[in-house]
Amino acid sequence: MSSSVKGWLLAAPLLLFMLLFVGQGLFRAFQESMAFGGSEALFSSYEELLNDRTFWASFRISVYVAFTSTVFSLLIGLGLTRSLFRLFDTDRWKIIAWFPMLIPHFVGAYIVVLFFSPGGWFSSLTAEIGWIEGIRDFPIFVNDPLYIGVILTYIWKEVPFVVLMLLPVYQEIDWRMEEVGRSLGLRGWALFRAVEGPWVTAVLIEVFLILFVFIIGAFEVPALLGVTYPAMMPVLAFDWFYQAGWSERPLAQAMMVLLTAASVLLAFSLLYFSRKRRKKWLEGGGFHA
């Protein structure tokens, strides 16, 4: 049995689960977003959605939050892994690093509220030591239009996941190649690109995809720490579906269908690029100064 066939067989239970539950839900959402049997055009909900200013404001803030949170999580996680990967040979350090992954996201959001809200721990501390006159002068980090509280929540929650994904890679790197690179005069970014880049680039792309798609489609954190306008797309879809009139429900379904389709397209594009880059590196021998 070939490795590809074996891989498909191992993935069959997950694919079947997704087809039965996720696929069925997506099909029903698509079905309810269409104007069957009415006087309106078949894709009228999609046309109305794409002409809606509220949707585009929600789209922009969603992409901004997802991209910012993902990039900072990757940078911090990469820096921590590069600096501390030798310590992670012991289970004690692994448990400390990965403990935040055990905390649900809505609990993580409440922790951010406790620390960064106007009446939280940091505002009281800065007022006590005289950095600000009172807690009212503390910057707004929670329920703010820039979604700083949401971004902070995702960063401290997702950095351990980045470390988890990068750690096996750094433990497999042959660090003798770093000495070779230095002997060739490589320093800084050039040394990183030649020695570590070929190993971590594909993993970073895949982790970026996982985090970006997860964050842009997540509900609980922006619902707790976001603002009513502009709301992130999952929150807006929830409001349109449950709190608005019946006429808004097809728009909510259409938004989720478009978000899913865009996520799948992004996933295939990035994975194709990642596999192509990995294959090119392996065929080229792995190290290029």
mmCIF file of C-alpha atoms in Angstrom:
data_model
loop_
_atom_site.group_PDB
_atom_site.id
_atom_site.type_symbol
_atom_site.label_atom_id
_atom_site.label_comp_id
_atom_site.label_asym_id
_atom_site.label_seq_id
_atom_site.Cartn_x
_atom_site.Cartn_y
_atom_site.Cartn_z
ATOM 1 C CA MET A 1 0.000 0.000 0.000
ATOM 2 C CA SER A 2 1.416 3.362 -1.018
ATOM 3 C CA SER A 3 1.948 6.090 1.554
ATOM 4 C CA SER A 4 -0.573 8.389 -0.140
ATOM 5 C CA VAL A 5 -3.329 5.745 -0.033
ATOM 6 C CA LYS A 6 -2.493 4.987 3.598
ATOM 7 C CA GLY A 7 -2.667 8.693 4.397
ATOM 8 C CA TRP A 8 -6.122 9.012 2.830
ATOM 9 C CA LEU A 9 -7.333 5.964 4.768
ATOM 10 C CA LEU A 10 -6.088 7.444 8.038
ATOM 11 C CA ALA A 11 -7.802 10.743 7.234
ATOM 12 C CA ALA A 12 -11.066 9.064 6.176
ATOM 13 C CA PRO A 13 -12.801 9.252 9.620
ATOM 14 C CA LEU A 14 -12.095 12.977 9.914
ATOM 15 C CA LEU A 15 -13.159 13.632 6.326
ATOM 16 C CA LEU A 16 -16.371 11.668 6.877
ATOM 17 C CA PHE A 17 -17.119 13.644 10.040
ATOM 18 C CA MET A 18 -16.555 16.940 8.227
ATOM 19 C CA LEU A 19 -18.713 15.831 5.306
ATOM 20 C CA LEU A 20 -21.612 14.779 7.539
ATOM 21 C CA PHE A 21 -21.634 17.691 9.962
ATOM 22 C CA VAL A 22 -19.656 20.633 8.610
ATOM 23 C CA GLY A 23 -20.641 19.915 5.020
ATOM 24 C CA GLN A 24 -24.297 19.544 5.900
ATOM 25 C CA GLY A 25 -24.292 22.785 7.865
ATOM 26 C CA LEU A 26 -22.562 24.627 5.050
ATOM 27 C CA PHE A 27 -25.027 23.219 2.506
ATOM 28 C CA ARG A 28 -28.008 24.329 4.591
ATOM 29 C CA ALA A 29 -26.493 27.784 5.043
ATOM 30 C CA PHE A 30 -26.003 28.057 1.283
ATOM 31 C CA GLN A 31 -29.539 26.812 0.687
ATOM 32 C CA GLU A 32 -31.064 29.342 3.088
ATOM 33 C CA SER A 33 -29.018 32.165 1.590
ATOM 34 C CA MET A 34 -30.563 31.592 -1.837
ATOM 35 C CA ALA A 35 -33.866 33.132 -2.926
ATOM 36 C CA PHE A 36 -35.686 30.015 -4.130
ATOM 37 C CA GLY A 37 -39.245 30.376 -5.370
ATOM 38 C CA GLY A 38 -39.526 34.102 -4.731
ATOM 39 C CA SER A 39 -39.700 37.203 -6.850
ATOM 40 C CA GLU A 40 -36.115 38.176 -5.999
ATOM 41 C CA ALA A 41 -33.056 37.091 -7.949
ATOM 42 C CA LEU A 42 -31.451 33.810 -6.908
ATOM 43 C CA PHE A 43 -28.282 35.460 -5.549
ATOM 44 C CA SER A 44 -29.995 38.604 -4.254
ATOM 45 C CA SER A 45 -28.726 38.014 -0.696
ATOM 46 C CA TYR A 46 -25.124 37.961 -1.893
ATOM 47 C CA GLU A 47 -25.628 41.087 -3.983
ATOM 48 C CA GLU A 48 -27.211 42.899 -1.046
ATOM 49 C CA LEU A 49 -24.433 41.726 1.270
ATOM 50 C CA LEU A 50 -21.649 42.933 -1.028
ATOM 51 C CA ASN A 51 -23.316 46.356 -1.242
ATOM 52 C CA ASP A 52 -23.733 46.655 2.527
ATOM 53 C CA ARG A 53 -21.400 49.137 4.258
ATOM 54 C CA THR A 54 -21.771 47.381 7.594
ATOM 55 C CA PHE A 55 -20.483 44.157 6.056
ATOM 56 C CA TRP A 56 -17.412 45.839 4.566
ATOM 57 C CA ALA A 57 -16.624 47.578 7.861
ATOM 58 C CA SER A 58 -16.906 44.194 9.563
ATOM 59 C CA PHE A 59 -14.723 42.581 6.898
ATOM 60 C CA ARG A 60 -11.964 45.175 7.320
ATOM 61 C CA ILE A 61 -11.860 44.942 11.110
ATOM 62 C CA SER A 62 -11.946 41.130 10.958
ATOM 63 C CA VAL A 63 -8.988 40.937 8.571
ATOM 64 C CA TYR A 64 -7.096 43.527 10.639
ATOM 65 C CA VAL A 65 -7.609 41.633 13.913
ATOM 66 C CA ALA A 66 -6.849 38.212 12.418
ATOM 67 C CA PHE A 67 -3.757 39.375 10.536
ATOM 68 C CA THR A 68 -2.334 41.440 13.419
ATOM 69 C CA SER A 69 -2.927 38.721 16.012
ATOM 70 C CA THR A 70 -1.458 36.037 13.768
ATOM 71 C CA VAL A 71 1.667 37.971 12.790
ATOM 72 C CA PHE A 72 2.496 38.981 16.369
ATOM 73 C CA SER A 73 1.849 35.438 17.595
ATOM 74 C CA LEU A 74 4.199 34.053 14.949
ATOM 75 C CA LEU A 75 6.940 36.587 15.674
ATOM 76 C CA ILE A 76 6.795 36.127 19.448
ATOM 77 C CA GLY A 77 6.485 32.350 19.175
ATOM 78 C CA LEU A 78 9.392 32.170 16.744
ATOM 79 C CA GLY A 79 11.553 34.329 19.001
ATOM 80 C CA LEU A 80 10.754 32.256 22.085
ATOM 81 C CA THR A 81 11.389 28.983 20.274
ATOM 82 C CA ARG A 82 14.736 30.158 18.878
ATOM 83 C CA SER A 83 15.852 31.356 22.307
ATOM 84 C CA LEU A 84 14.551 28.555 24.519
ATOM 85 C CA PHE A 85 14.225 25.398 22.416
ATOM 86 C CA ARG A 86 17.101 23.712 24.245
ATOM 87 C CA LEU A 87 15.244 24.128 27.548
ATOM 88 C CA PHE A 88 12.244 22.259 26.174
ATOM 89 C CA ASP A 89 14.093 18.963 26.381
ATOM 90 C CA THR A 90 12.576 18.652 29.865
ATOM 91 C CA ASP A 91 8.844 18.150 30.411
ATOM 92 C CA ARG A 92 8.723 20.809 33.124
ATOM 93 C CA TRP A 93 9.436 23.624 30.691
ATOM 94 C CA LYS A 94 7.054 22.181 28.114
ATOM 95 C CA ILE A 95 4.210 22.198 30.642
ATOM 96 C CA ILE A 96 4.931 25.824 31.578
ATOM 97 C CA ALA A 97 5.045 26.904 27.940
ATOM 98 C CA TRP A 98 1.917 25.067 26.852
ATOM 99 C CA PHE A 99 -0.254 25.662 29.922
ATOM 100 C CA PRO A 100 -2.121 28.612 28.305
ATOM 101 C CA MET A 101 -3.386 26.203 25.640
ATOM 102 C CA LEU A 102 -5.483 24.475 28.328
ATOM 103 C CA ILE A 103 -7.370 27.689 29.081
ATOM 104 C CA PRO A 104 -10.511 28.260 26.959
ATOM 105 C CA HIS A 105 -10.541 31.411 24.873
ATOM 106 C CA PHE A 106 -13.480 32.967 26.719
ATOM 107 C CA VAL A 107 -11.610 32.486 30.018
ATOM 108 C CA GLY A 108 -8.549 34.066 28.402
ATOM 109 C CA ALA A 109 -10.729 37.020 27.416
ATOM 110 C CA TYR A 110 -11.904 37.471 31.012
ATOM 111 C CA ILE A 111 -8.283 37.385 32.181
ATOM 112 C CA VAL A 112 -7.520 40.252 29.785
ATOM 113 C CA VAL A 113 -10.495 42.138 31.269
ATOM 114 C CA LEU A 114 -9.133 41.603 34.794
ATOM 115 C CA PHE A 115 -5.723 42.964 33.808
ATOM 116 C CA PHE A 116 -6.423 45.638 31.187
ATOM 117 C CA SER A 117 -9.899 47.062 31.853
ATOM 118 C CA PRO A 118 -10.169 50.628 33.277
ATOM 119 C CA GLY A 119 -10.858 49.114 36.698
ATOM 120 C CA GLY A 120 -8.413 46.258 36.281
ATOM 121 C CA TRP A 121 -5.115 45.332 37.868
ATOM 122 C CA PHE A 122 -2.810 47.363 35.608
ATOM 123 C CA SER A 123 -4.886 50.539 35.881
ATOM 124 C CA SER A 124 -4.857 50.297 39.680
ATOM 125 C CA LEU A 125 -1.111 49.590 39.711
ATOM 126 C CA THR A 126 -0.192 52.494 37.429
ATOM 127 C CA ALA A 127 -2.394 54.839 39.454
ATOM 128 C CA GLU A 128 -0.859 53.604 42.700
ATOM 129 C CA ILE A 129 2.736 54.216 41.584
ATOM 130 C CA GLY A 130 1.841 57.614 40.117
ATOM 131 C CA TRP A 131 2.156 56.985 36.379
ATOM 132 C CA ILE A 132 -1.420 58.219 35.914
ATOM 133 C CA GLU A 133 -3.543 60.449 38.126
ATOM 134 C CA GLY A 134 -6.424 58.001 38.373
ATOM 135 C CA ILE A 135 -7.821 54.866 36.811
ATOM 136 C CA ARG A 136 -9.927 57.015 34.483
ATOM 137 C CA ASP A 137 -6.708 58.092 32.748
ATOM 138 C CA PHE A 138 -5.772 54.499 31.917
ATOM 139 C CA PRO A 139 -5.878 53.777 28.154
ATOM 140 C CA ILE A 140 -8.869 51.853 26.847
ATOM 141 C CA PHE A 141 -7.761 48.334 25.934
ATOM 142 C CA VAL A 142 -11.088 46.525 26.379
ATOM 143 C CA ASN A 143 -14.141 47.066 24.158
ATOM 144 C CA ASP A 144 -12.105 49.581 22.172
ATOM 145 C CA PRO A 145 -12.546 50.356 18.450
ATOM 146 C CA LEU A 146 -9.012 49.124 17.672
ATOM 147 C CA TYR A 147 -9.771 45.715 19.239
ATOM 148 C CA ILE A 148 -6.580 45.826 21.307
ATOM 149 C CA GLY A 149 -8.076 43.598 23.999
ATOM 150 C CA VAL A 150 -9.115 41.026 21.400
ATOM 151 C CA ILE A 151 -5.649 41.052 19.836
ATOM 152 C CA LEU A 152 -3.942 40.708 23.236
ATOM 153 C CA THR A 153 -6.145 37.726 24.056
ATOM 154 C CA TYR A 154 -5.326 35.934 20.836
ATOM 155 C CA ILE A 155 -1.604 36.667 21.131
ATOM 156 C CA TRP A 156 -1.141 35.212 24.602
ATOM 157 C CA LYS A 157 -3.385 32.275 23.733
ATOM 158 C CA GLU A 158 -1.795 31.410 20.372
ATOM 159 C CA VAL A 159 1.919 31.937 21.113
ATOM 160 C CA PRO A 160 2.138 28.553 22.922
ATOM 161 C CA PHE A 161 0.581 26.897 19.862
ATOM 162 C CA VAL A 162 3.253 28.466 17.652
ATOM 163 C CA VAL A 163 5.942 27.172 20.025
ATOM 164 C CA LEU A 164 4.326 23.725 19.949
ATOM 165 C CA MET A 165 4.476 23.640 16.143
ATOM 166 C CA LEU A 166 8.009 25.050 15.821
ATOM 167 C CA LEU A 167 9.707 23.143 18.625
ATOM 168 C CA PRO A 168 10.053 19.793 16.776
ATOM 169 C CA VAL A 169 11.488 21.667 13.789
ATOM 170 C CA TYR A 170 14.174 23.414 15.839
ATOM 171 C CA GLN A 171 15.072 20.181 17.584
ATOM 172 C CA GLU A 172 15.690 18.558 14.188
ATOM 173 C CA ILE A 173 17.883 21.302 12.696
ATOM 174 C CA ASP A 174 21.531 20.360 12.216
ATOM 175 C CA TRP A 175 23.170 23.325 13.940
ATOM 176 C CA ARG A 176 26.519 22.511 12.403
ATOM 177 C CA MET A 177 25.128 24.275 9.345
ATOM 178 C CA GLU A 178 25.130 27.490 11.376
ATOM 179 C CA GLU A 179 28.880 27.170 11.844
ATOM 180 C CA VAL A 180 29.241 26.583 8.111
ATOM 181 C CA GLY A 181 27.195 29.688 7.405
ATOM 182 C CA ARG A 182 29.267 31.816 9.759
ATOM 183 C CA SER A 183 32.455 30.555 8.131
ATOM 184 C CA LEU A 184 31.021 31.752 4.815
ATOM 185 C CA GLY A 185 30.499 35.222 6.258
ATOM 186 C CA LEU A 186 26.749 35.020 6.882
ATOM 187 C CA ARG A 187 25.314 37.088 9.712
ATOM 188 C CA GLY A 188 21.917 38.134 10.985
ATOM 189 C CA TRP A 189 19.035 37.758 8.546
ATOM 190 C CA ALA A 190 21.196 36.102 5.885
ATOM 191 C CA LEU A 191 22.281 33.433 8.375
ATOM 192 C CA PHE A 192 18.710 32.844 9.539
ATOM 193 C CA ARG A 193 17.432 32.576 5.967
ATOM 194 C CA ALA A 194 20.132 30.066 4.999
ATOM 195 C CA VAL A 195 20.112 27.844 8.097
ATOM 196 C CA GLU A 196 16.683 28.104 9.731
ATOM 197 C CA GLY A 197 14.551 29.540 6.946
ATOM 198 C CA PRO A 198 14.258 26.375 4.834
ATOM 199 C CA TRP A 199 13.112 24.438 7.895
ATOM 200 C CA VAL A 200 10.654 26.889 9.418
ATOM 201 C CA THR A 201 9.149 28.706 6.419
ATOM 202 C CA ALA A 202 6.707 25.951 5.472
ATOM 203 C CA VAL A 203 5.677 25.464 9.105
ATOM 204 C CA LEU A 204 5.180 29.208 9.603
ATOM 205 C CA ILE A 205 2.960 29.365 6.518
ATOM 206 C CA GLU A 206 0.847 26.470 7.764
ATOM 207 C CA VAL A 207 0.580 27.928 11.282
ATOM 208 C CA PHE A 208 -0.314 31.329 9.807
ATOM 209 C CA LEU A 209 -3.129 29.670 7.883
ATOM 210 C CA ILE A 210 -4.444 27.817 10.942
ATOM 211 C CA LEU A 211 -4.405 30.881 13.196
ATOM 212 C CA PHE A 212 -5.727 33.353 10.626
ATOM 213 C CA VAL A 213 -8.689 31.181 9.633
ATOM 214 C CA PHE A 214 -9.448 30.340 13.269
ATOM 215 C CA ILE A 215 -9.338 33.948 14.469
ATOM 216 C CA ILE A 216 -11.338 35.422 11.599
ATOM 217 C CA GLY A 217 -14.088 32.866 12.217
ATOM 218 C CA ALA A 218 -14.095 32.866 16.036
ATOM 219 C CA PHE A 219 -17.000 34.333 17.982
ATOM 220 C CA GLU A 220 -16.525 34.366 21.746
ATOM 221 C CA VAL A 221 -13.529 36.707 22.175
ATOM 222 C CA PRO A 222 -14.777 39.551 19.901
ATOM 223 C CA ALA A 223 -18.259 39.111 21.383
ATOM 224 C CA LEU A 224 -16.832 39.699 24.877
ATOM 225 C CA LEU A 225 -14.132 42.289 24.160
ATOM 226 C CA GLY A 226 -15.173 43.897 20.866
ATOM 227 C CA VAL A 227 -17.495 46.783 20.046
ATOM 228 C CA THR A 228 -20.932 46.866 18.458
ATOM 229 C CA TYR A 229 -19.637 48.721 15.394
ATOM 230 C CA PRO A 230 -17.711 47.636 13.533
ATOM 231 C CA ALA A 231 -18.293 44.096 14.775
ATOM 232 C CA MET A 232 -16.211 41.195 13.532
ATOM 233 C CA MET A 233 -17.961 39.010 10.970
ATOM 234 C CA PRO A 234 -18.983 36.115 13.266
ATOM 235 C CA VAL A 235 -20.507 38.595 15.737
ATOM 236 C CA LEU A 236 -22.273 40.472 12.946
ATOM 237 C CA ALA A 237 -23.623 37.203 11.529
ATOM 238 C CA PHE A 238 -24.907 36.236 14.989
ATOM 239 C CA ASP A 239 -26.622 39.618 15.392
ATOM 240 C CA TRP A 240 -28.212 39.429 11.955
ATOM 241 C CA PHE A 241 -29.393 35.866 12.509
ATOM 242 C CA TYR A 242 -30.748 36.079 16.067
ATOM 243 C CA GLN A 243 -31.342 39.739 16.911
ATOM 244 C CA ALA A 244 -32.422 41.326 13.633
ATOM 245 C CA GLY A 245 -35.522 40.698 11.542
ATOM 246 C CA TRP A 246 -36.153 37.663 9.367
ATOM 247 C CA SER A 247 -35.017 39.613 6.322
ATOM 248 C CA GLU A 248 -31.457 39.745 7.713
ATOM 249 C CA ARG A 249 -31.058 35.980 8.144
ATOM 250 C CA PRO A 250 -30.181 35.238 4.493
ATOM 251 C CA LEU A 251 -27.457 37.900 4.763
ATOM 252 C CA ALA A 252 -25.977 36.148 7.801
ATOM 253 C CA GLN A 253 -25.996 32.829 5.972
ATOM 254 C CA ALA A 254 -24.472 34.382 2.853
ATOM 255 C CA MET A 255 -21.704 35.951 4.952
ATOM 256 C CA MET A 256 -20.768 32.618 6.513
ATOM 257 C CA VAL A 257 -20.790 30.892 3.115
ATOM 258 C CA LEU A 258 -18.476 33.541 1.653
ATOM 259 C CA LEU A 259 -16.201 33.414 4.705
ATOM 260 C CA THR A 260 -15.930 29.631 4.451
ATOM 261 C CA ALA A 261 -15.269 29.725 0.706
ATOM 262 C CA ALA A 262 -12.582 32.405 1.125
ATOM 263 C CA SER A 263 -10.936 30.420 3.949
ATOM 264 C CA VAL A 264 -10.839 27.245 1.856
ATOM 265 C CA LEU A 265 -9.379 29.137 -1.111
ATOM 266 C CA LEU A 266 -6.725 30.734 1.114
ATOM 267 C CA ALA A 267 -5.924 27.347 2.658
ATOM 268 C CA PHE A 268 -5.362 25.624 -0.674
ATOM 269 C CA SER A 269 -3.299 28.540 -1.999
ATOM 270 C CA LEU A 270 -0.975 28.702 1.016
ATOM 271 C CA LEU A 271 -0.637 24.933 1.297
ATOM 272 C CA TYR A 272 0.214 24.694 -2.399
ATOM 273 C CA PHE A 273 2.879 27.372 -1.982
ATOM 274 C CA SER A 274 4.193 25.685 1.167
ATOM 275 C CA ARG A 275 4.474 22.246 -0.443
ATOM 276 C CA LYS A 276 6.078 23.717 -3.557
ATOM 277 C CA ARG A 277 8.672 25.557 -1.474
ATOM 278 C CA ARG A 278 9.382 22.472 0.663
ATOM 279 C CA LYS A 279 9.820 20.311 -2.456
ATOM 280 C CA LYS A 280 12.134 22.858 -4.060
ATOM 281 C CA TRP A 281 14.275 22.998 -0.925
ATOM 282 C CA LEU A 282 14.556 19.215 -0.689
ATOM 283 C CA GLU A 283 15.476 18.897 -4.357
ATOM 284 C CA GLY A 284 18.066 21.645 -3.994
ATOM 285 C CA GLY A 285 19.918 19.918 -1.183
ATOM 286 C CA GLY A 286 18.670 22.029 1.714
ATOM 287 C CA PHE A 287 21.421 24.623 2.295
ATOM 288 C CA HIS A 288 22.211 27.628 0.150
ATOM 289 C CA ALA A 289 24.451 30.403 1.308
#
